[in-house]
Short mmCIF file of N, CA and C in Angstrom, two decimals:
data_model
loop_
_atom_site.label_atom_id
_atom_site.label_comp_id
_atom_site.label_asym_id
_atom_site.label_seq_id
_atom_site.Cartn_x
_atom_site.Cartn_y
_atom_site.Cartn_z
N MET L 1 84.54 94.09 104.77
CA MET L 1 84.62 94.60 103.27
C MET L 1 83.01 94.41 103.08
N HIS L 2 82.66 95.30 102.65
CA HIS L 2 81.13 95.74 101.41
C HIS L 2 81.13 94.88 100.19
N HIS L 3 80.25 94.40 100.49
CA HIS L 3 80.00 93.26 98.88
C HIS L 3 78.87 93.88 98.39
N PRO L 4 78.91 94.19 97.13
CA PRO L 4 77.06 94.35 96.58
C PRO L 4 76.60 93.14 96.82
N PRO L 5 75.20 93.46 96.31
CA PRO L 5 74.37 92.35 96.63
C PRO L 5 74.61 91.56 94.91
N ALA L 6 73.98 90.46 94.90
CA ALA L 6 74.21 89.61 93.51
C ALA L 6 73.00 90.15 93.27
N ALA L 7 73.42 89.92 92.02
CA ALA L 7 72.18 90.24 90.92
C ALA L 7 71.04 88.50 90.87
N ALA L 8 70.13 88.90 90.57
CA ALA L 8 69.09 87.58 90.87
C ALA L 8 69.87 86.80 89.01
N PRO L 9 69.75 85.04 89.50
CA PRO L 9 70.16 84.89 88.47
C PRO L 9 69.37 84.87 87.06
N ASP L 10 68.24 85.25 87.08
CA ASP L 10 67.87 85.56 85.42
C ASP L 10 67.97 87.09 85.60
N ALA L 11 68.81 87.95 85.89
CA ALA L 11 69.12 88.99 85.48
C ALA L 11 70.32 89.22 84.41
N PRO L 12 70.29 89.81 83.69
CA PRO L 12 70.54 90.65 82.08
C PRO L 12 72.11 90.27 82.79
N ARG L 13 72.78 89.71 81.63
CA ARG L 13 74.48 90.12 82.29
C ARG L 13 75.13 91.21 80.75
N ALA L 14 75.76 92.13 81.66
CA ALA L 14 76.32 92.87 80.91
C ALA L 14 77.32 92.41 80.23
N PRO L 15 77.21 92.59 78.72
CA PRO L 15 77.64 91.94 77.93
C PRO L 15 79.78 92.36 78.01
N THR L 16 79.84 91.40 78.12
CA THR L 16 81.46 91.45 78.26
C THR L 16 81.89 92.19 77.15
N ALA L 17 81.96 91.57 76.02
CA ALA L 17 82.49 92.07 74.43
C ALA L 17 82.35 93.21 74.57
N LEU L 18 81.61 93.57 74.38
CA LEU L 18 81.33 95.34 74.57
C LEU L 18 82.25 96.16 75.67
N ARG L 19 81.40 95.04 76.52
CA ARG L 19 82.54 95.73 77.86
C ARG L 19 84.09 96.07 77.16
N ALA L 20 84.72 95.51 76.90
CA ALA L 20 86.09 94.98 76.64
C ALA L 20 86.49 96.28 75.37
N ALA L 21 85.19 96.46 74.19
CA ALA L 21 85.80 97.20 73.48
C ALA L 21 86.01 98.58 74.39
N CYS L 22 84.73 99.02 74.98
CA CYS L 22 84.24 99.89 75.73
C CYS L 22 85.96 100.69 76.62
N LEU L 23 86.12 100.08 77.74
CA LEU L 23 87.48 99.89 78.03
C LEU L 23 89.06 99.91 76.93
N ALA L 24 88.63 99.34 76.15
CA ALA L 24 90.07 99.60 75.02
C ALA L 24 89.85 101.23 74.08
N THR L 25 88.74 101.29 73.97
CA THR L 25 88.75 103.11 73.87
C THR L 25 88.96 104.03 74.55
N LEU L 26 88.34 103.56 75.81
CA LEU L 26 88.51 104.19 76.75
C LEU L 26 90.26 104.36 76.85
N ALA L 27 90.78 103.54 77.22
CA ALA L 27 92.09 103.93 77.47
C ALA L 27 92.38 104.24 76.69
N PHE L 28 92.52 104.32 75.24
CA PHE L 28 92.71 105.06 74.18
C PHE L 28 92.60 107.10 74.07
N GLY L 29 91.17 106.90 74.46
CA GLY L 29 91.04 108.34 75.13
C GLY L 29 92.41 108.72 76.22
N VAL L 30 92.16 108.36 77.21
CA VAL L 30 92.90 108.53 78.32
C VAL L 30 94.57 109.08 77.22
N LEU L 31 94.80 107.83 76.54
CA LEU L 31 96.02 108.16 75.92
C LEU L 31 96.25 109.35 75.58
N LEU L 32 95.36 110.08 74.84
CA LEU L 32 95.18 110.72 73.55
C LEU L 32 95.70 112.09 74.87
N TRP L 33 95.10 112.53 75.97
CA TRP L 33 94.90 113.36 76.78
C TRP L 33 95.90 113.21 77.67
N ALA L 34 96.54 112.50 78.26
CA ALA L 34 97.29 112.11 79.17
C ALA L 34 99.14 111.86 78.70
N ALA L 35 99.28 111.73 77.71
CA ALA L 35 100.44 111.45 77.13
C ALA L 35 100.27 112.04 75.76
N PRO L 36 100.18 113.51 75.86
CA PRO L 36 100.28 113.98 74.52
C PRO L 36 101.56 114.10 73.59
N GLY L 37 102.96 113.59 73.99
CA GLY L 37 104.23 113.30 73.22
C GLY L 37 104.11 111.94 72.48
N ALA L 38 103.62 111.10 73.12
CA ALA L 38 103.33 109.88 72.56
C ALA L 38 102.28 109.99 71.54
N THR L 39 101.37 111.24 71.94
CA THR L 39 100.20 111.05 70.62
C THR L 39 100.41 111.26 69.42
N ARG L 40 100.94 112.75 70.08
CA ARG L 40 101.82 113.01 68.35
C ARG L 40 102.47 111.96 67.60
N ARG L 41 103.40 111.17 68.26
CA ARG L 41 104.57 110.24 67.80
C ARG L 41 103.39 109.16 67.13
N LEU L 42 102.67 108.90 67.93
CA LEU L 42 101.39 107.82 67.04
C LEU L 42 101.26 108.07 65.92
N PHE L 43 100.30 109.22 65.93
CA PHE L 43 99.31 109.70 64.86
C PHE L 43 100.49 110.46 63.40
N SER L 44 101.57 110.45 64.10
CA SER L 44 102.86 111.44 62.94
C SER L 44 102.94 110.07 62.50
N PHE L 45 103.55 108.80 62.89
CA PHE L 45 104.01 107.84 62.18
C PHE L 45 102.70 106.69 61.53
N LEU L 46 101.56 106.63 61.91
CA LEU L 46 100.00 106.20 61.16
C LEU L 46 100.06 107.32 60.08
N LEU L 47 100.19 108.38 60.35
CA LEU L 47 99.94 109.28 59.23
C LEU L 47 101.02 109.80 57.86
N TYR L 48 102.21 109.51 58.53
CA TYR L 48 103.51 109.85 57.94
C TYR L 48 104.31 109.31 57.57
N GLY L 49 104.20 107.83 58.54
CA GLY L 49 105.36 106.79 58.39
C GLY L 49 106.47 107.04 59.18
N ASP L 50 106.34 108.43 59.76
CA ASP L 50 107.75 108.96 60.93
C ASP L 50 107.30 109.65 62.24
N ALA L 51 107.65 108.59 62.74
CA ALA L 51 106.89 109.16 64.29
C ALA L 51 107.44 110.51 64.79
N GLY L 52 108.40 111.42 64.15
CA GLY L 52 108.87 112.85 64.02
C GLY L 52 108.54 114.28 63.64
N VAL L 53 107.60 113.46 62.20
CA VAL L 53 107.03 114.99 61.48
C VAL L 53 106.59 115.36 62.31
N ILE L 54 105.58 115.48 63.11
CA ILE L 54 104.50 116.23 64.08
C ILE L 54 105.49 117.57 64.79
N ASP L 55 105.81 116.95 65.55
CA ASP L 55 107.21 117.58 66.44
C ASP L 55 108.17 118.51 65.48
N ALA L 56 108.42 118.43 64.86
CA ALA L 56 109.31 119.25 63.53
C ALA L 56 108.52 120.39 63.21
N TRP L 57 106.78 120.40 63.23
CA TRP L 57 106.54 121.58 62.72
C TRP L 57 106.33 122.91 63.54
N PRO L 58 106.47 123.57 62.79
CA PRO L 58 106.32 125.17 64.28
C PRO L 58 105.41 124.64 65.66
N PRO L 59 106.19 125.70 66.80
CA PRO L 59 105.34 125.33 67.76
C PRO L 59 104.02 125.41 67.93
N GLU L 60 103.71 126.85 67.50
CA GLU L 60 102.13 127.10 66.98
C GLU L 60 101.17 126.01 66.82
N VAL L 61 101.61 125.48 65.88
CA VAL L 61 101.04 123.66 65.21
C VAL L 61 101.05 123.05 66.26
N ARG L 62 102.14 122.46 66.98
CA ARG L 62 101.90 122.03 67.70
C ARG L 62 101.33 121.78 68.77
N HIS L 63 101.32 122.82 69.55
CA HIS L 63 100.48 123.46 70.25
C HIS L 63 99.09 123.07 69.66
N TYR L 64 98.57 123.82 68.68
CA TYR L 64 97.43 123.19 67.96
C TYR L 64 96.92 121.68 68.41
N VAL L 65 97.91 121.08 67.59
CA VAL L 65 97.58 119.74 67.19
C VAL L 65 97.16 119.09 68.59
N THR L 66 98.34 119.20 69.09
CA THR L 66 98.37 118.59 70.85
C THR L 66 96.75 118.77 71.53
N LEU L 67 96.56 120.39 71.54
CA LEU L 67 95.25 120.53 72.20
C LEU L 67 94.04 120.05 71.40
N GLN L 68 93.87 119.36 70.31
CA GLN L 68 93.07 119.07 69.90
C GLN L 68 93.15 117.52 69.86
N HIS L 69 94.26 116.73 70.02
CA HIS L 69 94.20 115.43 70.23
C HIS L 69 93.46 115.60 71.98
N ALA L 70 93.71 116.57 72.68
CA ALA L 70 93.52 116.57 74.30
C ALA L 70 92.20 116.52 74.42
N VAL L 71 91.19 117.21 73.42
CA VAL L 71 89.99 117.53 73.17
C VAL L 71 89.77 116.42 72.94
N LEU L 72 89.89 115.93 72.11
CA LEU L 72 88.99 114.32 71.14
C LEU L 72 89.23 113.37 72.50
N GLY L 73 90.83 112.56 72.65
CA GLY L 73 90.37 111.91 74.07
C GLY L 73 89.86 112.34 75.22
N ALA L 74 89.58 113.88 75.49
CA ALA L 74 88.54 113.92 76.87
C ALA L 74 87.01 113.42 76.04
N LEU L 75 87.15 113.61 75.00
CA LEU L 75 85.47 113.36 74.99
C LEU L 75 85.17 112.10 74.61
N MET L 76 86.06 111.17 74.20
CA MET L 76 85.94 109.97 73.56
C MET L 76 86.13 109.06 75.60
N THR L 77 86.83 109.67 76.37
CA THR L 77 87.28 109.20 78.00
C THR L 77 85.82 109.51 78.76
N GLY L 78 85.00 110.88 77.87
CA GLY L 78 83.69 110.79 78.54
C GLY L 78 82.55 109.83 78.22
N TRP L 79 82.55 110.13 76.30
CA TRP L 79 81.77 108.74 75.86
C TRP L 79 81.92 107.75 76.55
N MET L 80 82.75 106.92 76.59
CA MET L 80 83.43 105.41 77.42
C MET L 80 83.01 105.44 78.40
N VAL L 81 83.04 106.23 79.18
CA VAL L 81 82.17 106.49 80.53
C VAL L 81 80.84 106.20 80.53
N ALA L 82 80.36 106.87 79.65
CA ALA L 82 78.72 106.80 79.66
C ALA L 82 78.14 105.06 79.17
N LEU L 83 79.25 104.83 78.56
CA LEU L 83 78.44 103.71 77.96
C LEU L 83 78.71 102.80 78.83
N LEU L 84 79.89 102.68 79.45
CA LEU L 84 80.38 101.19 80.31
C LEU L 84 79.16 101.69 81.14
N LEU L 85 78.54 102.46 82.02
CA LEU L 85 77.12 103.17 82.75
C LEU L 85 76.16 102.00 82.23
N VAL L 86 76.38 102.54 81.17
CA VAL L 86 74.59 101.91 80.37
C VAL L 86 74.66 100.60 80.32
N LEU L 87 75.90 99.84 80.30
CA LEU L 87 76.46 98.41 79.93
C LEU L 87 76.18 98.05 81.59
N ARG L 88 76.03 98.62 82.90
CA ARG L 88 76.45 98.12 84.14
C ARG L 88 75.09 97.70 84.55
N ARG L 89 74.95 96.17 85.18
CA ARG L 89 74.06 95.92 85.83
C ARG L 89 74.24 95.85 87.24
N PRO L 90 73.38 95.73 88.37
CA PRO L 90 72.17 97.10 87.79
C PRO L 90 72.12 98.07 86.89
N ALA L 91 71.27 98.36 86.30
CA ALA L 91 71.58 99.61 85.10
C ALA L 91 71.57 100.98 86.58
N VAL L 92 72.34 101.98 86.11
CA VAL L 92 72.39 103.28 86.18
C VAL L 92 71.58 104.00 86.19
N ALA L 93 71.19 105.15 87.32
CA ALA L 93 70.10 105.78 86.86
C ALA L 93 70.58 106.79 85.77
N PRO L 94 69.40 107.16 85.06
CA PRO L 94 70.37 108.30 83.39
C PRO L 94 70.58 109.91 83.84
N GLY L 95 70.53 110.00 84.90
CA GLY L 95 71.09 111.59 85.42
C GLY L 95 72.71 111.20 86.17
N THR L 96 72.56 109.90 86.44
CA THR L 96 74.00 109.70 87.03
C THR L 96 75.16 109.55 85.55
N VAL L 97 74.77 108.92 84.65
CA VAL L 97 74.97 108.68 83.71
C VAL L 97 75.37 109.80 82.85
N VAL L 98 74.83 110.58 83.21
CA VAL L 98 74.75 112.37 82.11
C VAL L 98 75.87 112.85 83.02
N VAL L 99 76.18 112.82 84.37
CA VAL L 99 76.48 113.84 85.60
C VAL L 99 78.02 113.06 85.43
N VAL L 100 78.33 111.90 85.57
CA VAL L 100 79.35 111.23 85.28
C VAL L 100 80.33 111.42 83.97
N SER L 101 79.31 111.22 83.49
CA SER L 101 80.50 110.93 81.50
C SER L 101 81.11 112.82 81.06
N VAL L 102 80.07 113.94 81.99
CA VAL L 102 80.38 115.00 82.06
C VAL L 102 81.38 115.77 82.40
N ALA L 103 82.15 114.43 84.16
CA ALA L 103 82.42 115.01 84.79
C ALA L 103 84.14 114.69 84.27
N ALA L 104 83.63 113.11 83.43
CA ALA L 104 85.07 112.72 83.02
C ALA L 104 85.54 113.10 81.46
N TRP L 105 84.82 113.92 80.88
CA TRP L 105 84.69 114.91 79.81
C TRP L 105 85.62 116.21 80.28
N TYR L 106 84.73 116.94 81.41
CA TYR L 106 85.06 117.91 81.72
C TYR L 106 86.61 117.99 82.47
N GLY L 107 86.74 117.48 83.94
CA GLY L 107 87.93 117.27 84.06
C GLY L 107 89.28 117.25 82.93
N PRO L 108 89.73 116.03 82.19
CA PRO L 108 90.76 116.48 81.35
C PRO L 108 91.00 117.37 80.11
N ASP L 109 89.69 117.84 80.01
CA ASP L 109 89.80 118.87 78.54
C ASP L 109 90.09 120.16 79.06
N THR L 110 89.47 120.25 80.84
CA THR L 110 89.57 121.69 80.53
C THR L 110 90.97 122.16 81.51
N ALA L 111 91.61 120.83 82.09
CA ALA L 111 92.74 120.69 82.65
C ALA L 111 93.65 120.63 81.27
N LEU L 112 93.65 120.35 80.53
CA LEU L 112 94.95 120.37 79.67
C LEU L 112 94.42 121.92 78.87
N SER L 113 93.41 122.11 78.24
CA SER L 113 93.02 123.23 77.50
C SER L 113 94.16 124.70 78.54
N ALA L 114 93.58 124.64 80.08
CA ALA L 114 94.23 125.71 81.02
C ALA L 114 95.97 125.21 80.65
N TRP L 115 96.68 124.36 81.17
CA TRP L 115 97.69 123.93 80.42
C TRP L 115 98.45 124.27 79.31
N LEU L 116 97.86 124.02 78.19
CA LEU L 116 98.32 124.55 77.01
C LEU L 116 97.80 126.35 76.71
N GLY L 117 97.33 126.74 77.96
CA GLY L 117 96.40 128.07 77.85
C GLY L 117 95.94 128.58 76.75
N ALA L 118 95.03 127.70 76.91
CA ALA L 118 94.00 128.15 75.61
C ALA L 118 92.93 128.17 76.95
N TRP L 119 92.66 129.52 77.12
CA TRP L 119 91.54 129.55 77.81
C TRP L 119 90.42 130.47 77.26
N PRO L 120 89.80 130.19 75.64
CA PRO L 120 88.53 130.37 75.90
C PRO L 120 87.76 129.08 75.68
N ASN L 121 88.54 127.60 75.39
CA ASN L 121 88.11 126.11 75.39
C ASN L 121 88.03 126.11 77.24
N VAL L 122 88.89 126.95 77.71
CA VAL L 122 88.33 126.92 79.72
C VAL L 122 87.11 127.37 79.60
N VAL L 123 86.73 128.18 79.54
CA VAL L 123 85.47 129.15 79.82
C VAL L 123 84.44 128.29 78.64
N LEU L 124 84.91 127.70 77.49
CA LEU L 124 83.53 127.21 76.67
C LEU L 124 83.46 126.29 77.80
N ASN L 125 84.52 125.48 77.76
CA ASN L 125 84.22 123.87 78.93
C ASN L 125 83.36 124.09 79.94
N SER L 126 83.53 125.50 81.06
CA SER L 126 83.51 125.74 82.17
C SER L 126 81.73 126.30 81.54
N SER L 127 81.07 126.52 80.50
CA SER L 127 79.62 127.33 80.65
C SER L 127 79.01 125.97 80.18
N LEU L 128 79.68 125.03 79.29
CA LEU L 128 78.84 123.80 78.91
C LEU L 128 78.60 122.98 80.30
N ALA L 129 79.63 122.90 81.19
CA ALA L 129 79.40 122.08 82.66
C ALA L 129 78.28 123.21 83.34
N LEU L 130 78.40 124.21 83.57
CA LEU L 130 77.47 124.92 84.41
C LEU L 130 75.86 124.57 83.80
N MET L 131 75.93 124.46 82.34
CA MET L 131 74.85 123.90 81.94
C MET L 131 74.50 123.25 82.80
N PHE L 132 74.85 121.81 82.01
CA PHE L 132 74.87 120.66 82.86
C PHE L 132 74.29 120.85 84.16
N ALA L 133 75.34 121.40 85.09
CA ALA L 133 74.28 121.38 86.42
C ALA L 133 73.33 122.35 86.73
N ALA L 134 73.42 123.30 86.23
CA ALA L 134 72.23 123.56 85.91
C ALA L 134 70.87 123.02 86.03
N ALA L 135 70.79 121.97 84.66
CA ALA L 135 69.67 121.24 84.38
C ALA L 135 69.40 120.29 85.32
N TRP L 136 70.69 119.52 85.89
CA TRP L 136 70.41 118.78 86.94
C TRP L 136 69.96 119.06 87.84
N TRP L 137 70.10 119.79 87.96
CA TRP L 137 69.75 120.76 89.82
C TRP L 137 68.01 120.45 89.14
N TRP L 138 67.55 121.38 88.18
CA TRP L 138 66.65 121.93 87.74
C TRP L 138 65.87 120.41 87.82
N ASP L 139 66.01 119.92 86.90
CA ASP L 139 65.74 117.76 87.04
C ASP L 139 65.17 117.48 88.27
N ARG L 140 66.13 117.99 89.65
CA ARG L 140 66.09 116.80 90.92
C ARG L 140 65.06 117.75 91.23
N ARG L 141 65.30 118.77 91.08
CA ARG L 141 64.38 119.90 92.03
C ARG L 141 63.09 119.77 91.57
N ARG L 142 62.32 119.75 90.23
CA ARG L 142 61.06 119.37 89.89
C ARG L 142 60.95 118.17 90.08
N ALA L 143 61.81 116.89 90.44
CA ALA L 143 61.80 115.91 90.74
C ALA L 143 61.20 115.76 92.15
N GLY L 144 61.41 116.42 92.88
CA GLY L 144 61.02 116.49 94.23
C GLY L 144 62.69 116.34 95.31
N ALA L 145 63.69 116.16 94.61
CA ALA L 145 64.52 115.71 95.49
C ALA L 145 65.75 116.48 95.83
N PRO L 146 65.73 116.15 97.20
CA PRO L 146 66.37 117.18 97.84
C PRO L 146 67.97 117.54 97.36
N GLY L 147 67.90 118.79 97.34
CA GLY L 147 69.53 120.03 96.88
C GLY L 147 70.41 119.72 97.73
N PRO L 148 71.71 119.53 96.83
CA PRO L 148 73.23 119.65 97.63
C PRO L 148 72.66 119.93 98.89
N GLY L 149 73.13 119.91 100.31
CA GLY L 149 73.20 120.26 102.01
C GLY L 149 71.97 120.09 102.32
N HIS L 150 71.02 119.70 101.70
CA HIS L 150 69.50 119.47 102.26
C HIS L 150 69.40 117.75 101.78
N PRO L 151 69.46 117.60 103.86
CA PRO L 151 69.11 115.78 103.85
C PRO L 151 67.63 115.89 103.40
N PRO L 152 67.61 114.76 102.68
CA PRO L 152 66.28 114.05 102.28
C PRO L 152 64.58 113.84 103.99
N ALA L 153 63.78 114.99 103.61
CA ALA L 153 62.57 114.21 104.77
C ALA L 153 62.30 112.85 105.09
#
């Protein structure tokens, strides 16, 4: 079994309370996109004191609310993944933080948008993801790093 190298005794520790707060927020973000019915009932109860109010709305309104919950949850997921990577010790490279957090947002947001038939959002998300991929590739190329499929010299 591979064990990561131990941190030096004087290395700063990742803040555990902040990590716990990030994990709790990450779990809530995942709930928003992974459990749309439970999310609607939760917000219905919080906002109206009755878990069934939002589900009684017309289908197109429920559909829109579900999409908004999924988008917000996916954004929270990507945001918390980035913060958790920033809190890691030893530190993670900034480019890795960006790529992993964008992927953590893109996956659930785009999948749920497609599932809900929100194709313009799928196109928008894909355009943004391509922009980040191109920027990552450009920065790596300018830094002299090998591109995908090309082993280092």
